[in-house]
């Protein structure tokens, strides 16, 4: 262990040498002849001096002036100072303590007393520093999470009847901000955010920093409403220009169940804040049991999904697409189904978004694509009149692997023509306009695959963008069509979209056609193909093969 360093400030050379000798076995010693010299030394060795032994009467700068100066400096003020007083003068002792000395020793020196006092003061200071480190977050000065848990526990125990809320705040896009403007700017946001947070929730609230950019606080239920608005208002307050472009999300857990641990209570506030993450117009989420159920269900699904795939619980269904010209079946879409031994039939609407979130979707899609390719191969061998089958491609598929190689590999493996495999990519993936998606699509088309833009009209893409995108087929979103159908013909933009798509050489497919009326109207508008319950629901492969045979 490196030796601790002690600064002796004393004008009398004899005394200095004597002290230095007493200490030099256990410590490294620095010497100064007066207060000014001592300040200079401190300036150089700020973090490295563990204690100061200070004489009072000195030329140039006396001991009290020196004490006054170092007590004004945030860092220096923490160094313990032992003042050496003349004899047992009570007046001297009191003055020394009043100027902020930690302790005093009378002259003449008694080496053992000095050594013991020094050792215990250094120890004390280290313990205090450790406690502080454990209690306070270095950057923001708020409590650390461990100390926060302890304080919250104490507060709840002391006030069993009172109602409390745990509030979690999270900066939206903080990581992006940090990357773009640098760590220092990010730190400033956090420091300022912490200050506002504490200010708005009030002095009584117990606040801490949880991880990078999240704060937690326990507050009185009555103050909750004020707390809820704290950050949202904080954005408009004058002193937070930095925060102006930062959106803040709040997660709220109203403590109803005191039997769960404080950690669990905080988890609930932390979970629920994710619910409004990325939402443009919603900043606050309140935890409720329904949300808990949803999370538990999601966890349960995540636990079993891989086994389910191995055990063959996922099944590919096919939904035919028909030509609106001559009612011929012109294709099909592969839609996955999950039949769980206990939970029964599960809708893709429940598990696909989760698999997109938890990263499982590429595994499942790989299985669906293989199944479809194997079927196409089988039909080819059996001499069925084959129609193209579309498979859904998720955003994550595009980012995960080299997609073109994957699909090229599949058609090679199963010896099928790429024109029979259509790839449906949802509109919102396109509108992100990332180069990777656009490049992948161009590559796939070059390799002979057909690209369909799925769910067109559900997002924000414009007609203008259509001309810039590489694709073959436009699939109109079901909700969009239904919505357009409620408008008078002249007000609907369906006509414009279909004409525009045709001008761009795109085939148009209408999805989710449920009634004859819808079918007739789309037919009149020149829509090419349709898919929906009016024609056929998604069906098992065997059933679908029945349709192929009668073609
Ligand atoms: P999608 O690709 O837009 O598929 C069309 C959805 O509309 C299917 O829902 C289909 O069953 C449903 N549908 C078809 N006709 C009608 C109709 O006339 N009325 C109504 N109300 N619905 C109709 P499904 O099978 O529940 O799938 C939902 C979504 O899950 C799909 O939307 C797709 O985005 C995704 N999905 C399904 N299977 C897969 C898959 O294997 N991989 C990936 N990545 N996503 C899939
Ligand atoms: Mg689709
Ligand atoms: Mg769709």
Coordinates of C-alpha atoms and ligand atoms in Angstrom, one line a residue:
X1 CA 0.0 0.0 0.0
X2 CA 1.3 3.5 -0.8
X3 CA 2.1 5.6 2.2
X4 CA -0.3 8.4 3.2
X5 CA 1.0 11.9 2.9
X6 CA 1.0 14.5 5.6
X7 CA 1.7 18.2 5.3
X8 CA 3.4 20.0 8.2
X9 CA 3.0 23.7 8.2
X10 CA 5.3 25.2 10.8
X11 CA 7.8 28.1 10.7
X12 CA 10.1 26.9 13.4
X13 CA 12.6 24.6 11.7
X14 CA 13.5 22.7 14.8
X15 CA 9.8 21.8 15.5
X16 CA 9.3 20.9 11.8
X17 CA 12.3 18.5 11.9
X18 CA 11.1 17.0 15.1
X19 CA 7.6 16.4 13.8
X20 CA 8.9 15.1 10.6
X21 CA 11.0 12.5 12.4
X22 CA 8.0 11.4 14.5
X23 CA 6.0 10.8 11.4
X24 CA 8.4 9.7 8.8
X25 CA 8.3 6.0 9.8
X26 CA 4.6 5.7 9.0
X27 CA 3.9 8.6 6.6
X28 CA 5.3 10.5 3.7
X29 CA 5.9 14.1 4.9
X30 CA 5.7 17.4 3.1
X31 CA 6.8 20.6 4.8
X32 CA 5.8 24.2 4.5
X33 CA 7.2 27.3 6.4
X34 CA 4.0 29.3 6.3
X35 CA 0.4 29.3 5.2
X36 CA 1.2 30.6 1.7
X37 CA 3.7 28.0 1.0
X38 CA 1.3 25.4 2.3
X39 CA -1.4 26.6 -0.1
X40 CA 1.1 26.3 -3.0
X41 CA 1.9 22.7 -2.0
X42 CA -1.8 21.9 -1.7
X43 CA -2.4 23.3 -5.1
X44 CA 0.0 20.8 -6.5
X45 CA -1.0 17.8 -4.4
X46 CA -4.7 18.4 -3.9
X47 CA -5.9 14.8 -4.0
X48 CA -2.9 13.4 -2.3
X49 CA -2.7 14.9 1.1
X50 CA -4.4 13.0 3.9
X51 CA -3.9 15.4 6.8
X52 CA -2.4 18.7 7.7
X53 CA -0.5 19.6 10.9
X54 CA -0.8 23.3 11.4
X55 CA 1.0 25.8 13.5
X56 CA -0.9 29.0 14.4
X57 CA 1.8 31.7 14.7
X58 CA 3.7 32.1 11.4
X59 CA 5.0 34.9 9.3
X60 CA 3.6 35.7 5.8
X61 CA 0.3 33.9 6.5
X62 CA -0.8 32.7 9.9
X63 CA -2.6 29.4 10.6
X64 CA -6.1 30.9 11.0
X65 CA -5.9 32.8 7.7
X66 CA -4.8 29.6 6.1
X67 CA -7.6 27.6 7.7
X68 CA -10.2 30.2 6.5
X69 CA -8.8 29.9 3.0
X70 CA -8.9 26.1 2.7
X71 CA -12.4 25.9 4.2
X72 CA -13.6 27.9 1.3
X73 CA -12.3 25.4 -1.2
X74 CA -14.7 22.4 -1.7
X75 CA -12.0 19.8 -2.0
X76 CA -9.4 21.2 0.4
X77 CA -12.1 21.6 3.1
X78 CA -12.3 17.9 3.4
X79 CA -8.7 17.4 4.5
X80 CA -8.5 17.0 8.3
X81 CA -6.4 19.7 10.0
X82 CA -4.8 19.3 13.4
X83 CA -3.8 22.6 14.9
X84 CA -0.8 22.8 17.2
X85 CA -1.7 25.1 20.1
X86 CA 0.6 26.7 22.7
X87 CA 0.3 24.7 25.9
X88 CA -3.1 24.0 27.2
X89 CA -4.7 27.4 26.3
X90 CA -8.4 26.9 26.1
X91 CA -8.8 30.1 24.1
X92 CA -6.4 28.8 21.4
X93 CA -8.2 25.6 21.2
X94 CA -11.6 27.2 20.9
X95 CA -10.4 29.6 18.2
X96 CA -8.8 26.7 16.3
X97 CA -12.0 24.7 16.3
X98 CA -14.0 27.8 15.4
X99 CA -11.9 28.2 12.3
X100 CA -12.7 24.7 11.2
X101 CA -9.8 22.7 12.6
X102 CA -10.6 19.1 13.1
X103 CA -8.6 18.6 16.2
X104 CA -5.7 20.1 18.1
X105 CA -2.6 19.0 19.9
X106 CA -0.8 21.1 22.5
X107 CA 2.9 21.8 22.3
X108 CA 5.3 20.4 23.4
X109 CA 4.7 17.4 21.3
X110 CA 4.0 14.0 22.6
X111 CA 4.8 11.7 19.7
X112 CA 2.5 8.8 20.7
X113 CA -0.5 11.1 21.1
X114 CA 0.2 12.8 17.8
X115 CA 0.5 9.5 16.0
X116 CA -2.7 8.1 17.4
X117 CA -4.7 11.2 16.7
X118 CA -3.4 11.3 13.1
X119 CA -4.2 7.7 12.5
X120 CA -7.7 7.9 13.9
X121 CA -8.5 11.1 12.0
X122 CA -7.3 9.6 8.7
X123 CA -9.4 6.5 9.3
X124 CA -12.5 8.6 10.2
X125 CA -12.2 10.6 7.0
X126 CA -11.8 7.5 4.9
X127 CA -14.9 6.0 6.4
X128 CA -16.9 9.1 5.8
X129 CA -15.7 9.3 2.2
X130 CA -16.7 5.7 1.8
X131 CA -20.1 6.3 3.3
X132 CA -20.6 9.2 1.0
X133 CA -19.6 7.3 -2.0
X134 CA -22.1 4.7 -1.1
X135 CA -24.8 7.2 -0.4
X136 CA -24.5 9.8 -3.1
X137 CA -24.2 9.6 -6.8
X138 CA -21.0 11.3 -7.8
X139 CA -22.4 13.2 -10.8
X140 CA -25.7 14.4 -9.6
X141 CA -25.4 14.4 -5.9
X142 CA -28.7 12.4 -5.6
X143 CA -28.8 9.2 -3.5
X144 CA -27.4 6.1 -5.0
X145 CA -29.9 3.3 -5.6
X146 CA -28.7 1.2 -2.6
X147 CA -29.1 4.1 -0.2
X148 CA -32.4 5.0 -1.9
X149 CA -33.8 1.6 -1.3
X150 CA -32.8 1.9 2.4
X151 CA -34.4 5.3 2.8
X152 CA -37.6 4.2 1.1
X153 CA -37.8 1.2 3.3
X154 CA -37.4 3.4 6.4
X155 CA -39.9 5.9 5.2
X156 CA -42.6 3.3 4.4
X157 CA -42.1 1.6 7.8
X158 CA -42.3 4.9 9.6
X159 CA -45.5 5.8 7.8
X160 CA -47.7 2.7 7.5
X161 CA -50.9 4.7 6.9
X162 CA -49.6 7.2 4.3
X163 CA -50.0 6.7 0.6
X164 CA -46.9 6.9 -1.6
X165 CA -46.0 6.7 -5.2
X166 CA -42.8 5.7 -6.9
X167 CA -42.0 7.8 -9.9
X168 CA -39.4 7.0 -12.5
X169 CA -38.2 9.4 -15.1
X170 CA -36.3 8.6 -18.3
X171 CA -34.9 10.8 -20.9
X172 CA -35.9 9.9 -24.4
X173 CA -33.0 9.6 -26.8
X174 CA -30.4 10.2 -24.1
X175 CA -28.0 7.7 -25.7
X176 CA -28.4 9.4 -29.0
X177 CA -27.7 12.8 -27.3
X178 CA -24.6 11.4 -25.6
X179 CA -23.3 10.0 -28.8
X180 CA -24.0 13.1 -30.8
X181 CA -22.9 15.9 -28.4
X182 CA -20.4 14.0 -26.2
X183 CA -20.3 12.7 -22.7
X184 CA -19.8 16.1 -21.1
X185 CA -22.9 17.5 -22.6
X186 CA -24.7 14.4 -21.6
X187 CA -23.5 14.8 -18.0
X188 CA -24.7 18.4 -18.0
X189 CA -28.1 17.2 -18.9
X190 CA -28.1 14.7 -16.1
X191 CA -26.9 17.2 -13.5
X192 CA -29.5 19.7 -14.6
X193 CA -32.2 17.1 -14.9
X194 CA -31.5 15.9 -11.4
X195 CA -31.7 19.4 -10.0
X196 CA -35.0 20.0 -11.6
X197 CA -36.3 16.6 -10.6
X198 CA -35.5 17.2 -7.0
X199 CA -36.9 20.7 -7.1
X200 CA -40.2 19.8 -8.6
X201 CA -40.9 16.9 -6.5
X202 CA -40.1 18.9 -3.4
X203 CA -37.7 18.6 -0.5
X204 CA -39.6 15.7 1.2
X205 CA -39.3 13.4 -1.8
X206 CA -36.5 10.9 -1.7
X207 CA -34.7 10.9 -5.0
X208 CA -32.0 8.8 -6.6
X209 CA -30.2 8.2 -9.8
X210 CA -30.9 4.8 -11.2
X211 CA -28.4 3.8 -13.9
X212 CA -27.5 6.1 -16.7
X213 CA -30.3 8.5 -17.4
X214 CA -33.1 7.4 -15.1
X215 CA -34.1 8.9 -11.8
X216 CA -36.4 7.4 -9.2
X217 CA -38.2 9.0 -6.4
X218 CA -40.6 8.2 -3.6
X219 CA -43.2 10.9 -3.0
X220 CA -46.3 11.5 -1.1
X221 CA -49.4 10.6 -3.2
X222 CA -50.7 14.1 -2.8
X223 CA -47.6 15.5 -4.4
X224 CA -47.8 13.0 -7.2
X225 CA -49.6 15.2 -9.5
X226 CA -47.1 17.9 -9.1
X227 CA -44.4 15.3 -9.6
X228 CA -46.0 14.0 -12.7
X229 CA -45.7 17.4 -14.3
X230 CA -42.3 18.1 -13.0
X231 CA -40.3 17.3 -16.0
X232 CA -42.8 18.1 -18.5
X233 CA -43.0 21.6 -17.1
X234 CA -39.3 21.6 -16.5
X235 CA -38.8 21.7 -20.2
X236 CA -40.3 25.1 -20.3
X237 CA -38.5 26.6 -17.3
X238 CA -36.0 29.2 -18.0
X239 CA -32.9 27.6 -16.6
X240 CA -33.1 24.5 -18.6
X241 CA -32.3 25.5 -22.1
X242 CA -30.3 22.3 -22.3
X243 CA -33.3 20.2 -21.6
X244 CA -35.5 22.0 -24.0
X245 CA -35.1 19.5 -26.8
X246 CA -35.2 16.5 -24.5
X247 CA -38.4 14.7 -24.0
X248 CA -38.9 13.1 -20.6
X249 CA -41.0 10.1 -19.9
X250 CA -42.5 9.2 -16.5
X251 CA -43.4 5.8 -15.1
X252 CA -45.6 5.8 -12.1
X253 CA -46.2 3.0 -9.6
X254 CA -48.8 3.8 -6.8
X255 CA -47.8 1.7 -3.9
X256 CA -50.8 -0.4 -3.1
X257 CA -49.2 -3.7 -2.1
X258 CA -46.7 -3.2 0.8
X259 CA -45.8 -6.8 1.0
X260 CA -43.6 -6.7 -2.1
X261 CA -40.0 -5.5 -1.7
X262 CA -39.0 -1.9 -2.4
X263 CA -36.9 -3.2 -5.2
X264 CA -39.9 -4.8 -6.8
X265 CA -41.9 -1.5 -6.4
X266 CA -39.2 0.3 -8.2
X267 CA -39.0 -2.3 -10.9
X268 CA -42.7 -1.7 -11.6
X269 CA -42.1 2.1 -12.1
X270 CA -39.1 1.3 -14.3
X271 CA -40.9 -1.2 -16.4
X272 CA -43.9 0.9 -17.0
X273 CA -41.9 3.8 -18.3
X274 CA -40.9 1.7 -21.3
X275 CA -44.5 1.6 -22.3
X276 CA -44.4 5.2 -23.5
X277 CA -40.9 5.0 -24.9
X278 CA -40.9 6.3 -28.4
X279 CA -44.5 7.5 -28.2
X280 CA -44.8 11.0 -29.7
X281 CA -47.8 12.2 -27.7
X282 CA -47.7 10.3 -24.5
X283 CA -45.3 11.0 -21.7
X284 CA -46.7 9.3 -18.6
X285 CA -47.5 5.7 -18.0
X286 CA -49.1 4.4 -14.8
X287 CA -48.4 0.8 -13.7
X288 CA -51.5 -1.4 -13.4
X289 CA -52.0 -5.1 -12.9
X290 CA -53.0 -5.5 -16.6
X291 CA -49.6 -4.4 -17.5
X292 CA -48.1 -6.8 -15.1
X293 CA -50.1 -9.6 -16.6
X294 CA -48.9 -8.6 -20.0
X295 CA -45.2 -8.6 -18.9
X296 CA -45.6 -12.0 -17.2
X297 CA -47.3 -13.4 -20.3
X298 CA -44.4 -12.0 -22.4
X299 CA -41.9 -13.6 -20.1
X300 CA -43.7 -16.9 -20.3
X301 CA -43.7 -16.8 -24.1
X302 CA -40.1 -15.9 -24.2
X303 CA -39.2 -18.8 -22.0
X304 CA -40.9 -21.4 -24.2
X305 CA -40.5 -20.0 -27.7
X306 CA -37.3 -21.8 -28.7
X307 CA -38.6 -25.2 -27.5
X308 CA -41.9 -24.5 -29.2
X309 CA -40.1 -24.1 -32.5
X310 CA -38.1 -27.3 -32.0
X311 CA -41.2 -29.3 -31.0
X312 CA -43.1 -28.2 -34.2
X313 CA -45.7 -26.1 -32.5
X314 CA -45.4 -23.4 -35.1
X315 CA -47.4 -24.1 -38.3
X316 CA -47.5 -22.4 -41.6
X317 CA -50.9 -21.4 -42.9
X318 CA -51.6 -20.1 -46.4
X319 CA -54.1 -17.5 -47.4
X320 CA -54.9 -17.4 -51.2
X321 CA -54.8 -14.2 -53.3
X322 CA -57.2 -13.9 -56.2
X323 CA -57.2 -11.9 -59.4
X324 CA -60.0 -9.3 -59.5
X325 CA -60.1 -9.7 -63.3
X326 CA -60.9 -13.3 -63.6
X327 CA -61.2 -14.8 -60.1
X328 CA -58.2 -17.0 -60.7
X329 CA -56.1 -17.8 -57.6
X330 CA -52.8 -16.0 -58.3
X331 CA -50.8 -16.6 -55.2
X332 CA -50.8 -17.0 -51.4
X333 CA -49.4 -15.5 -48.3
X334 CA -47.7 -17.6 -45.7
X335 CA -48.9 -16.8 -42.2
X336 CA -47.5 -18.5 -39.2
X337 CA -49.7 -20.0 -36.4
X338 CA -48.7 -21.2 -33.0
X339 CA -50.6 -24.0 -31.5
X340 CA -49.4 -24.3 -27.9
X341 CA -50.3 -27.6 -26.0
X342 CA -51.7 -25.6 -23.1
X343 CA -52.5 -22.1 -24.3
X344 CA -54.0 -23.4 -27.6
X345 CA -54.2 -21.3 -30.7
X346 CA -52.2 -18.0 -30.5
X347 CA -52.5 -15.1 -32.9
X348 CA -49.4 -13.8 -34.6
X349 CA -50.6 -10.3 -33.4
X350 CA -49.6 -11.4 -29.9
X351 CA -46.3 -13.1 -30.5
X352 CA -44.8 -11.5 -33.7
X353 CA -44.3 -8.0 -32.1
X354 CA -42.8 -9.7 -29.1
X355 CA -40.4 -11.8 -31.2
X356 CA -39.4 -8.6 -33.0
X357 CA -38.6 -7.1 -29.7
X358 CA -36.8 -10.0 -28.1
X359 CA -34.9 -11.0 -31.2
X360 CA -36.5 -14.4 -31.9
X361 CA -38.1 -13.4 -35.2
X362 CA -35.2 -14.3 -37.5
X363 CA -35.3 -17.9 -36.2
X364 CA -39.0 -18.2 -36.7
X365 CA -39.0 -16.6 -40.1
X366 CA -36.1 -18.8 -41.2
X367 CA -38.4 -21.8 -40.4
X368 CA -41.4 -20.3 -42.2
X369 CA -39.3 -19.6 -45.3
X370 CA -37.8 -23.1 -45.3
X371 CA -41.3 -24.6 -45.0
X372 CA -42.6 -22.6 -47.9
X373 CA -39.6 -23.4 -50.1
X374 CA -39.9 -27.1 -49.2
X375 CA -43.6 -27.0 -50.2
X376 CA -42.9 -25.2 -53.5
X377 CA -40.4 -27.9 -54.3
X378 CA -42.9 -30.7 -53.4
X379 CA -45.7 -29.1 -55.5
X380 CA -43.3 -28.8 -58.4
X381 CA -42.4 -32.5 -58.2
X382 CA -46.1 -33.5 -57.9
X383 CA -46.8 -31.4 -61.0
X384 CA -49.3 -29.0 -59.3
X385 CA -49.9 -25.7 -61.1
X386 CA -47.7 -23.6 -58.7
X387 CA -48.6 -20.1 -57.6
X388 CA -46.1 -17.7 -56.0
X389 CA -46.1 -17.7 -52.2
X390 CA -45.3 -14.6 -50.2
X391 CA -43.4 -14.7 -47.0
X392 CA -43.3 -11.9 -44.4
X393 CA -39.9 -10.3 -43.8
X394 CA -39.3 -8.4 -40.6
X395 CA -37.1 -5.4 -40.1
X396 CA -34.9 -7.5 -37.8
X397 CA -34.4 -10.1 -40.6
X398 CA -32.9 -7.4 -42.8
X399 CA -30.5 -6.3 -40.1
X400 CA -29.6 -9.7 -38.8
X401 CA -28.0 -11.4 -41.7
X402 CA -27.1 -11.0 -45.3
X403 CA -30.6 -11.6 -46.5
X404 CA -29.9 -11.9 -50.2
X405 CA -27.5 -14.8 -49.5
X406 CA -30.1 -16.4 -47.2
X407 CA -32.8 -16.4 -49.9
X408 CA -30.4 -17.3 -52.7
X409 CA -29.3 -20.3 -50.5
X410 CA -32.9 -21.4 -50.0
X411 CA -33.8 -21.4 -53.7
X412 CA -30.6 -23.3 -54.5
X413 CA -31.2 -25.8 -51.8
X414 CA -34.8 -26.5 -52.9
X415 CA -34.2 -26.0 -56.6
X416 CA -37.0 -23.5 -57.1
X417 CA -37.4 -20.4 -59.2
X418 CA -37.0 -17.1 -57.3
X419 CA -40.1 -15.6 -59.0
X420 CA -42.2 -18.0 -56.9
X421 CA -41.0 -16.6 -53.6
X422 CA -42.4 -13.1 -52.9
X423 CA -41.1 -11.1 -50.0
X424 CA -43.5 -8.9 -48.0
X425 CA -41.8 -6.0 -46.3
X426 CA -43.9 -3.7 -44.2
X427 CA -44.2 -0.1 -45.2
X428 CA -42.8 1.3 -41.9
X429 CA -39.5 -0.5 -42.6
X430 CA -39.3 1.3 -45.9
X431 CA -40.0 4.7 -44.4
X432 CA -37.1 4.4 -42.1
X433 CA -35.2 4.7 -45.3
X434 CA -32.1 3.1 -43.9
X435 CA -29.6 2.4 -46.6
X436 CA -29.4 -1.2 -45.5
X437 CA -33.1 -1.8 -46.3
X438 CA -33.0 0.0 -49.6
X439 CA -29.8 -1.7 -50.7
X440 CA -31.0 -5.1 -49.6
X441 CA -34.2 -4.7 -51.6
X442 CA -32.4 -3.7 -54.7
X443 CA -30.1 -6.7 -54.4
X444 CA -33.0 -9.1 -53.8
X445 CA -34.8 -7.8 -56.9
X446 CA -31.6 -8.3 -59.0
X447 CA -31.6 -11.9 -57.8
X448 CA -35.1 -12.4 -59.2
X449 CA -37.2 -12.2 -56.1
X450 CA -40.4 -10.2 -56.1
X451 CA -40.8 -7.5 -53.4
X452 CA -44.2 -6.5 -52.0
X453 CA -44.7 -3.5 -49.8
X454 CA -47.0 -4.7 -47.1
X455 CA -49.5 -2.6 -45.1
X456 CA -49.3 0.4 -47.5
X457 CA -51.3 3.2 -46.1
X458 CA -50.8 2.3 -42.4
X459 CA -47.8 4.5 -41.9
X460 CA -46.6 7.7 -43.2
X461 CA -45.3 7.0 -46.7
X462 CA -46.3 9.3 -49.4
X463 CA -47.2 8.8 -53.0
X464 CA -44.1 10.7 -53.9
X465 CA -41.9 8.2 -52.0
X466 CA -43.4 5.3 -54.0
X467 CA -41.5 6.4 -57.1
X468 CA -38.2 6.3 -55.3
X469 CA -38.6 2.8 -53.9
X470 CA -37.5 -0.4 -55.4
X471 CA -40.5 -2.8 -55.5
X472 CA -42.9 -4.9 -57.6
X473 CA -46.1 -5.1 -55.7
X474 CA -48.1 -2.7 -53.5
X475 CA -50.2 -4.3 -50.8
X476 CA -52.9 -1.9 -49.5
X477 CA -53.4 -2.1 -45.8
X478 CA -56.8 -3.5 -44.6
X479 CA -57.6 -0.7 -42.2
X480 CA -56.6 1.9 -44.8
X481 CA -59.0 0.4 -47.3
X482 CA -61.8 0.1 -44.8
X483 CA -61.3 3.7 -43.9
X484 CA -61.3 4.9 -47.5
X485 CA -64.5 2.9 -48.1
X486 CA -66.3 5.1 -45.7
X487 CA -65.6 8.2 -47.8
X488 CA -67.5 9.3 -50.9
X489 CA -65.8 8.1 -54.0
X490 CA -64.6 11.5 -55.1
X491 CA -63.0 12.1 -51.7
X492 CA -61.1 8.8 -51.5
X493 CA -57.5 8.6 -52.6
X494 CA -57.7 4.9 -53.5
X495 CA -58.2 5.8 -57.1
X496 CA -55.1 8.0 -57.2
X497 CA -52.9 5.4 -55.4
X498 CA -53.9 2.6 -57.8
X499 CA -53.4 4.8 -60.9
X500 CA -50.1 6.0 -59.6
X501 CA -48.9 2.4 -58.8
X502 CA -49.9 1.3 -62.3
X503 CA -48.0 4.1 -63.8
X504 CA -45.0 2.9 -61.8
X505 CA -45.6 -0.6 -63.2
X506 CA -46.6 -2.0 -59.8
X507 CA -49.2 -4.7 -59.2
X508 CA -51.7 -3.7 -56.6
X509 CA -53.1 -6.1 -54.0
X510 CA -55.9 -5.3 -51.6
X511 CA -55.7 -7.0 -48.2
X512 CA -58.4 -7.8 -45.8
X513 CA -61.3 -7.8 -48.2
X514 CA -64.3 -9.0 -46.3
X515 CA -67.4 -8.0 -48.3
X516 CA -68.7 -8.2 -51.8
X517 CA -69.1 -4.4 -51.8
X518 CA -65.4 -3.9 -51.0
X519 CA -64.5 -6.4 -53.7
X520 CA -66.7 -4.7 -56.3
X521 CA -65.4 -1.3 -55.6
X522 CA -61.7 -2.3 -55.8
X523 CA -62.5 -4.1 -59.0
X524 CA -64.0 -1.0 -60.4
X525 CA -60.9 1.0 -59.4
X526 CA -58.7 -1.4 -61.3
X527 CA -57.1 -3.1 -58.3
X528 CA -55.3 -6.2 -59.6
X529 CA -55.5 -8.8 -56.8
X530 CA -57.3 -9.2 -53.5
X531 CA -56.8 -11.3 -50.4
X532 CA -59.3 -11.6 -47.5
X533 CA -62.0 -13.5 -45.7
X534 CA -64.4 -12.8 -48.5
X535 CA -62.4 -15.1 -50.7
X536 CA -60.7 -17.4 -48.2
X537 CA -59.3 -17.4 -44.7
X538 CA -55.8 -18.5 -44.0
X539 CA -55.8 -22.3 -44.2
X540 CA -53.7 -25.3 -43.5
X541 CA -51.3 -26.4 -46.3
X542 CA -53.3 -29.5 -46.9
X543 CA -56.5 -27.5 -47.5
X544 CA -54.6 -25.2 -49.8
X545 CA -53.2 -28.1 -51.8
X546 CA -56.9 -29.0 -52.4
X547 CA -57.4 -25.6 -54.0
X548 CA -54.3 -26.0 -56.1
X549 CA -55.4 -29.4 -57.5
X550 CA -58.7 -28.1 -58.7
X551 CA -57.1 -25.1 -60.5
Ligands
LIG1 P1 -50.0 -9.1 -42.6 O1 -48.7 -9.6 -43.2 O2 -50.5 -7.8 -43.0 O3 -51.0 -10.3 -42.8 C1 -52.3 -10.1 -43.0 C2 -53.1 -10.3 -41.8 O4 -54.5 -10.0 -42.0 C3 -53.1 -11.8 -41.3 O5 -53.2 -11.8 -39.9 C4 -54.4 -12.3 -41.9 O6 -54.9 -13.5 -41.3 C5 -55.3 -11.2 -41.7 N1 -56.4 -11.2 -42.7 C6 -56.4 -11.6 -43.9 N2 -57.6 -11.4 -44.5 C7 -58.4 -10.8 -43.5 C8 -59.8 -10.3 -43.5 O7 -60.5 -10.4 -44.5 N3 -60.2 -9.7 -42.4 C9 -59.4 -9.6 -41.3 N4 -59.9 -9.0 -40.2 N5 -58.1 -10.1 -41.3 C10 -57.6 -10.7 -42.4 P2 -52.4 -12.7 -39.0 O8 -52.2 -14.0 -39.7 O9 -53.0 -12.6 -37.7 O10 -51.0 -12.0 -39.0 C11 -50.8 -10.7 -38.5 C12 -49.5 -10.1 -38.8 O11 -48.4 -10.9 -38.2 C13 -49.2 -10.2 -40.3 O12 -49.8 -9.1 -41.0 C14 -47.7 -10.1 -40.4 O13 -47.3 -8.8 -40.2 C15 -47.3 -10.9 -39.1 N6 -47.0 -12.2 -39.5 C16 -47.7 -13.3 -39.7 N7 -47.0 -14.4 -40.0 C17 -45.7 -14.0 -40.0 C18 -44.4 -14.6 -40.2 O14 -44.3 -15.8 -40.6 N8 -43.3 -13.8 -40.1 C19 -43.4 -12.5 -39.8 N9 -42.2 -11.8 -39.8 N10 -44.5 -11.9 -39.6 C20 -45.7 -12.6 -39.7
LIG2 MG1 -48.0 -9.8 -44.9
LIG3 MG1 -50.5 -6.7 -44.4

